[in-house]
C-alpha cells in the first residue's frame, strides 16, 4: 500500500478515535468528576498502557538523543496539557459549540506553522479545504442556532489557544519524526503531559473519592480510545504525511463525535448538522485526491 494511503487511513482513524473523547468526557463529568481530573485520568492511564506496550515489545525504540528531550517536553506540555485543558475551560466559559469551532481553527494554524517551520507549501486547495472544515464544523455544532451561543472574552481566548496548541503538537511532532522513532515521540510527549497533569491534580481531593465500577470502565475507555489509539494512529500516520494535510484529515473527529453523541447520548441530528459533516468529509477527500 502506498505511503499516502497509509498516512490517510491512520490519521483518519486517529480523528475517529479522538471523536469519542467528547462523549466519554461528558459521561464522566456527569458523574461529578472535574475536567482536570478527567483529563489527568485520560492521559496518565493512556500513557501507562502505551508505556507498558512499548517497553515489552520494543524498548530500544524509546532511545532518543538528550538534545531532543526539551522539544519533546514542549510538545507534550503544550500539545497535550495546554491543548486539552484550555478546551475544557473554553467549554465551561462559553457554549460547547463555539468552543469546538475555535478548536477547529487548528488546521489553519497548522498550515501556517508547517510553512514556517517545515517548509510545506500553502496552496489554494489547502486554504479552501481548511475553510470548508470551519464552515462544516460551524454547521455540525449548531453554530447557526442562537440557543447554543454563549460568549465571553476569556472563553474565546481559551478556545483559540486549544486550537493553536493542537497545531503546535502536530507540527512539532512532524519535525521530531525526522530523527526520532514514532514510539518515542508518543512515549515522551504523553509522558511529560501525564507528569504535568499529575502535578496539577496533586492536591485535588476528588482523587481520593472511591469511584464506582462503571466510572472506572469509562475511564479505561477514554484512556484507550481517544488517547492510546488516537495518539498512536496520529503519530504513525504523520510520518507519511505533510503536517498541513494531516491536520485536515484528523478533522474526521467532528463527524465521529456527532455520530457517537447521536448513538450513545441520544442527541438529535439535524439536517444542517448532517450537511456540516458532509462538508468536513468532502474537504478531507478533496485534499486526499489532490
Short mmCIF file of N, CA and C in Angstrom, two decimals, residues 8-100:
data_model
loop_
_atom_site.label_atom_id
_atom_site.label_comp_id
_atom_site.label_asym_id
_atom_site.label_seq_id
_atom_site.Cartn_x
_atom_site.Cartn_y
_atom_site.Cartn_z
N UNK A 8 -3.15 8.51 5.27
CA UNK A 8 -4.55 8.96 5.26
C UNK A 8 -5.40 8.08 6.17
N UNK A 9 -5.25 6.76 6.04
CA UNK A 9 -6.05 5.84 6.85
C UNK A 9 -5.75 6.00 8.34
N UNK A 10 -4.45 6.05 8.68
CA UNK A 10 -4.07 6.15 10.09
C UNK A 10 -4.54 7.45 10.73
N UNK A 11 -4.35 8.58 10.06
CA UNK A 11 -4.75 9.87 10.64
C UNK A 11 -6.28 10.00 10.70
N UNK A 12 -6.96 9.45 9.71
CA UNK A 12 -8.43 9.46 9.75
C UNK A 12 -8.94 8.60 10.92
N UNK A 13 -8.28 7.46 11.15
CA UNK A 13 -8.63 6.62 12.30
C UNK A 13 -8.37 7.36 13.61
N UNK A 14 -7.28 8.13 13.64
CA UNK A 14 -6.97 8.94 14.82
C UNK A 14 -8.11 9.91 15.09
N UNK A 15 -8.57 10.58 14.02
CA UNK A 15 -9.68 11.52 14.16
C UNK A 15 -10.94 10.83 14.68
N UNK A 16 -11.23 9.64 14.14
CA UNK A 16 -12.40 8.89 14.58
C UNK A 16 -12.29 8.55 16.07
N UNK A 17 -11.10 8.18 16.51
CA UNK A 17 -10.88 7.86 17.93
C UNK A 17 -10.98 9.11 18.81
N UNK A 18 -10.39 10.21 18.36
CA UNK A 18 -10.48 11.47 19.12
C UNK A 18 -11.93 11.88 19.31
N UNK A 19 -12.79 11.56 18.32
CA UNK A 19 -14.18 11.95 18.39
C UNK A 19 -14.92 11.38 19.58
N UNK A 20 -14.41 10.29 20.14
CA UNK A 20 -15.07 9.66 21.30
C UNK A 20 -14.79 10.41 22.60
N UNK A 21 -13.81 11.30 22.60
CA UNK A 21 -13.42 11.96 23.85
C UNK A 21 -14.53 12.84 24.41
N UNK A 22 -15.27 13.51 23.51
CA UNK A 22 -16.34 14.39 23.98
C UNK A 22 -17.45 13.61 24.68
N UNK A 23 -17.89 12.52 24.06
CA UNK A 23 -18.95 11.70 24.63
C UNK A 23 -18.51 11.08 25.95
N UNK A 24 -17.33 10.46 25.94
CA UNK A 24 -16.82 9.81 27.15
C UNK A 24 -16.54 10.83 28.24
N UNK A 25 -15.96 11.98 27.86
CA UNK A 25 -15.67 13.03 28.83
C UNK A 25 -16.93 13.57 29.47
N UNK A 26 -17.97 13.78 28.65
CA UNK A 26 -19.24 14.29 29.18
C UNK A 26 -19.87 13.29 30.14
N UNK A 27 -19.80 12.00 29.79
CA UNK A 27 -20.36 10.97 30.66
C UNK A 27 -19.61 10.92 32.00
N UNK A 28 -18.30 11.11 31.95
CA UNK A 28 -17.51 11.10 33.19
C UNK A 28 -17.79 12.34 34.04
N UNK A 29 -17.89 13.49 33.40
CA UNK A 29 -18.16 14.72 34.16
C UNK A 29 -19.58 14.70 34.74
N UNK A 30 -20.48 13.97 34.09
CA UNK A 30 -21.83 13.82 34.64
C UNK A 30 -21.84 13.02 35.94
N UNK A 31 -20.76 12.27 36.18
CA UNK A 31 -20.64 11.51 37.43
C UNK A 31 -20.11 12.39 38.57
N UNK A 32 -19.72 13.62 38.23
CA UNK A 32 -19.23 14.54 39.26
C UNK A 32 -17.74 14.85 39.19
N UNK A 33 -17.02 14.19 38.29
CA UNK A 33 -15.59 14.44 38.17
C UNK A 33 -15.34 15.79 37.50
N UNK A 34 -14.32 16.50 37.97
CA UNK A 34 -13.95 17.79 37.39
C UNK A 34 -13.16 17.57 36.09
N UNK A 35 -13.18 18.56 35.17
CA UNK A 35 -12.45 18.43 33.90
C UNK A 35 -10.98 18.07 34.08
N UNK A 36 -10.31 18.74 35.05
CA UNK A 36 -8.89 18.47 35.27
C UNK A 36 -8.65 17.00 35.65
N UNK A 37 -9.58 16.46 36.44
CA UNK A 37 -9.45 15.08 36.89
C UNK A 37 -9.67 14.11 35.73
N UNK A 38 -10.67 14.40 34.91
CA UNK A 38 -10.95 13.55 33.74
C UNK A 38 -9.74 13.53 32.80
N UNK A 39 -9.17 14.71 32.54
CA UNK A 39 -8.02 14.81 31.64
C UNK A 39 -6.82 14.06 32.22
N UNK A 40 -6.62 14.18 33.54
CA UNK A 40 -5.49 13.50 34.17
C UNK A 40 -5.61 11.98 34.04
N UNK A 41 -6.81 11.46 34.35
CA UNK A 41 -7.02 10.01 34.22
C UNK A 41 -6.83 9.58 32.76
N UNK A 42 -7.37 10.36 31.85
CA UNK A 42 -7.29 10.02 30.43
C UNK A 42 -5.85 9.92 29.95
N UNK A 43 -5.06 10.94 30.21
CA UNK A 43 -3.69 10.99 29.70
C UNK A 43 -2.77 10.05 30.48
N UNK A 44 -2.89 10.04 31.80
CA UNK A 44 -1.98 9.23 32.62
C UNK A 44 -2.18 7.74 32.40
N UNK A 45 -3.43 7.29 32.41
CA UNK A 45 -3.69 5.87 32.19
C UNK A 45 -3.35 5.48 30.76
N UNK A 46 -3.66 6.37 29.81
CA UNK A 46 -3.32 6.11 28.41
C UNK A 46 -1.81 5.97 28.23
N UNK A 47 -1.07 6.83 28.93
CA UNK A 47 0.40 6.76 28.87
C UNK A 47 0.91 5.44 29.46
N UNK A 48 0.35 5.03 30.59
CA UNK A 48 0.79 3.78 31.22
C UNK A 48 0.56 2.58 30.31
N UNK A 49 -0.57 2.57 29.62
CA UNK A 49 -0.88 1.47 28.70
C UNK A 49 0.14 1.43 27.57
N UNK A 50 0.40 2.60 26.97
CA UNK A 50 1.36 2.68 25.87
C UNK A 50 2.78 2.36 26.33
N UNK A 51 3.15 2.92 27.48
CA UNK A 51 4.50 2.69 28.00
C UNK A 51 4.74 1.20 28.23
N UNK A 52 3.76 0.52 28.81
CA UNK A 52 3.88 -0.93 29.04
C UNK A 52 4.07 -1.68 27.73
N UNK A 53 3.25 -1.31 26.74
CA UNK A 53 3.33 -1.98 25.44
C UNK A 53 4.69 -1.75 24.77
N UNK A 54 5.16 -0.51 24.78
CA UNK A 54 6.43 -0.20 24.13
C UNK A 54 7.61 -0.87 24.84
N UNK A 55 7.57 -0.86 26.18
CA UNK A 55 8.68 -1.45 26.94
C UNK A 55 8.75 -2.97 26.77
N UNK A 56 7.61 -3.59 26.55
CA UNK A 56 7.59 -5.04 26.34
C UNK A 56 7.97 -5.40 24.91
N UNK A 57 7.39 -4.68 23.95
CA UNK A 57 7.56 -5.04 22.54
C UNK A 57 8.87 -4.56 21.93
N UNK A 58 9.24 -3.30 22.24
CA UNK A 58 10.45 -2.76 21.60
C UNK A 58 11.04 -1.61 22.42
N UNK A 59 11.66 -1.91 23.55
CA UNK A 59 12.19 -0.85 24.42
C UNK A 59 13.28 0.00 23.78
N UNK A 60 14.02 -0.57 22.84
CA UNK A 60 15.10 0.20 22.20
C UNK A 60 14.56 1.36 21.35
N UNK A 61 13.28 1.26 20.95
CA UNK A 61 12.69 2.33 20.13
C UNK A 61 12.48 3.61 20.92
N UNK A 62 12.61 3.53 22.25
CA UNK A 62 12.38 4.71 23.09
C UNK A 62 13.64 5.51 23.35
N UNK A 63 14.76 5.05 22.81
CA UNK A 63 16.01 5.78 22.99
C UNK A 63 16.03 7.03 22.12
N UNK A 64 16.35 8.17 22.74
CA UNK A 64 16.45 9.43 21.99
C UNK A 64 17.70 10.19 22.44
N UNK A 65 18.18 11.05 21.58
CA UNK A 65 19.31 11.89 21.93
C UNK A 65 18.88 12.91 22.98
N UNK A 66 19.79 13.21 23.89
CA UNK A 66 19.46 14.09 25.01
C UNK A 66 18.95 15.45 24.55
N UNK A 67 19.51 15.97 23.44
CA UNK A 67 19.10 17.30 22.98
C UNK A 67 17.68 17.34 22.44
N UNK A 68 17.08 16.16 22.20
CA UNK A 68 15.70 16.12 21.70
C UNK A 68 14.67 16.19 22.82
N UNK A 69 15.10 15.90 24.04
CA UNK A 69 14.18 15.84 25.17
C UNK A 69 13.43 17.17 25.39
N UNK A 70 14.12 18.33 25.38
CA UNK A 70 13.38 19.59 25.59
C UNK A 70 12.27 19.80 24.57
N UNK A 71 12.50 19.44 23.31
CA UNK A 71 11.48 19.61 22.27
C UNK A 71 10.29 18.69 22.53
N UNK A 72 10.59 17.45 22.94
CA UNK A 72 9.51 16.51 23.25
C UNK A 72 8.73 16.97 24.48
N UNK A 73 9.43 17.59 25.42
CA UNK A 73 8.78 18.11 26.62
C UNK A 73 7.81 19.24 26.26
N UNK A 74 8.28 20.17 25.44
CA UNK A 74 7.42 21.27 25.00
C UNK A 74 6.22 20.74 24.24
N UNK A 75 6.47 19.77 23.37
CA UNK A 75 5.41 19.16 22.57
C UNK A 75 4.34 18.54 23.48
N UNK A 76 4.77 17.85 24.53
CA UNK A 76 3.85 17.21 25.45
C UNK A 76 3.08 18.20 26.31
N UNK A 77 3.80 19.19 26.83
CA UNK A 77 3.15 20.16 27.73
C UNK A 77 2.19 21.06 26.95
N UNK A 78 2.65 21.59 25.82
CA UNK A 78 1.80 22.50 25.04
C UNK A 78 0.69 21.74 24.32
N UNK A 79 1.07 20.69 23.59
CA UNK A 79 0.09 19.99 22.77
C UNK A 79 -0.89 19.15 23.54
N UNK A 80 -0.43 18.52 24.62
CA UNK A 80 -1.31 17.63 25.38
C UNK A 80 -1.99 18.37 26.53
N UNK A 81 -1.19 18.93 27.43
CA UNK A 81 -1.75 19.57 28.64
C UNK A 81 -2.52 20.84 28.31
N UNK A 82 -1.82 21.81 27.70
CA UNK A 82 -2.45 23.10 27.41
C UNK A 82 -3.61 22.93 26.44
N UNK A 83 -3.40 22.12 25.40
CA UNK A 83 -4.44 21.93 24.39
C UNK A 83 -5.72 21.36 24.97
N UNK A 84 -5.61 20.30 25.76
CA UNK A 84 -6.80 19.65 26.30
C UNK A 84 -7.45 20.48 27.41
N UNK A 85 -6.64 21.03 28.32
CA UNK A 85 -7.21 21.79 29.43
C UNK A 85 -7.89 23.08 28.97
N UNK A 86 -7.26 23.80 28.04
CA UNK A 86 -7.89 25.05 27.58
C UNK A 86 -9.19 24.78 26.85
N UNK A 87 -9.26 23.63 26.17
CA UNK A 87 -10.52 23.27 25.51
C UNK A 87 -11.62 23.04 26.55
N UNK A 88 -11.31 22.31 27.62
CA UNK A 88 -12.30 22.06 28.65
C UNK A 88 -12.72 23.36 29.34
N UNK A 89 -11.76 24.26 29.59
CA UNK A 89 -12.10 25.54 30.20
C UNK A 89 -12.95 26.40 29.27
N UNK A 90 -12.66 26.31 27.96
CA UNK A 90 -13.47 27.04 26.99
C UNK A 90 -14.91 26.56 27.02
N UNK A 91 -15.08 25.24 27.13
CA UNK A 91 -16.43 24.66 27.20
C UNK A 91 -17.16 25.16 28.45
N UNK A 92 -16.42 25.35 29.55
CA UNK A 92 -17.03 25.83 30.78
C UNK A 92 -17.45 27.29 30.67
N UNK A 93 -16.68 28.12 29.93
CA UNK A 93 -16.91 29.56 29.88
C UNK A 93 -17.81 30.01 28.75
N UNK A 94 -17.79 29.27 27.65
CA UNK A 94 -18.63 29.61 26.51
C UNK A 94 -19.40 28.36 26.09
N UNK A 95 -20.27 28.50 25.12
CA UNK A 95 -21.04 27.34 24.68
C UNK A 95 -20.10 26.31 24.06
N UNK A 96 -20.46 25.05 24.23
CA UNK A 96 -19.62 23.97 23.70
C UNK A 96 -19.47 24.08 22.19
N UNK A 97 -20.51 24.53 21.50
CA UNK A 97 -20.46 24.64 20.05
C UNK A 97 -19.40 25.64 19.60
N UNK A 98 -19.34 26.79 20.26
CA UNK A 98 -18.34 27.79 19.91
C UNK A 98 -16.94 27.30 20.26
N UNK A 99 -16.82 26.59 21.39
CA UNK A 99 -15.52 26.05 21.80
C UNK A 99 -14.99 25.08 20.74
N UNK A 100 -15.89 24.24 20.20
CA UNK A 100 -15.48 23.28 19.17
C UNK A 100 -15.04 24.01 17.90
#
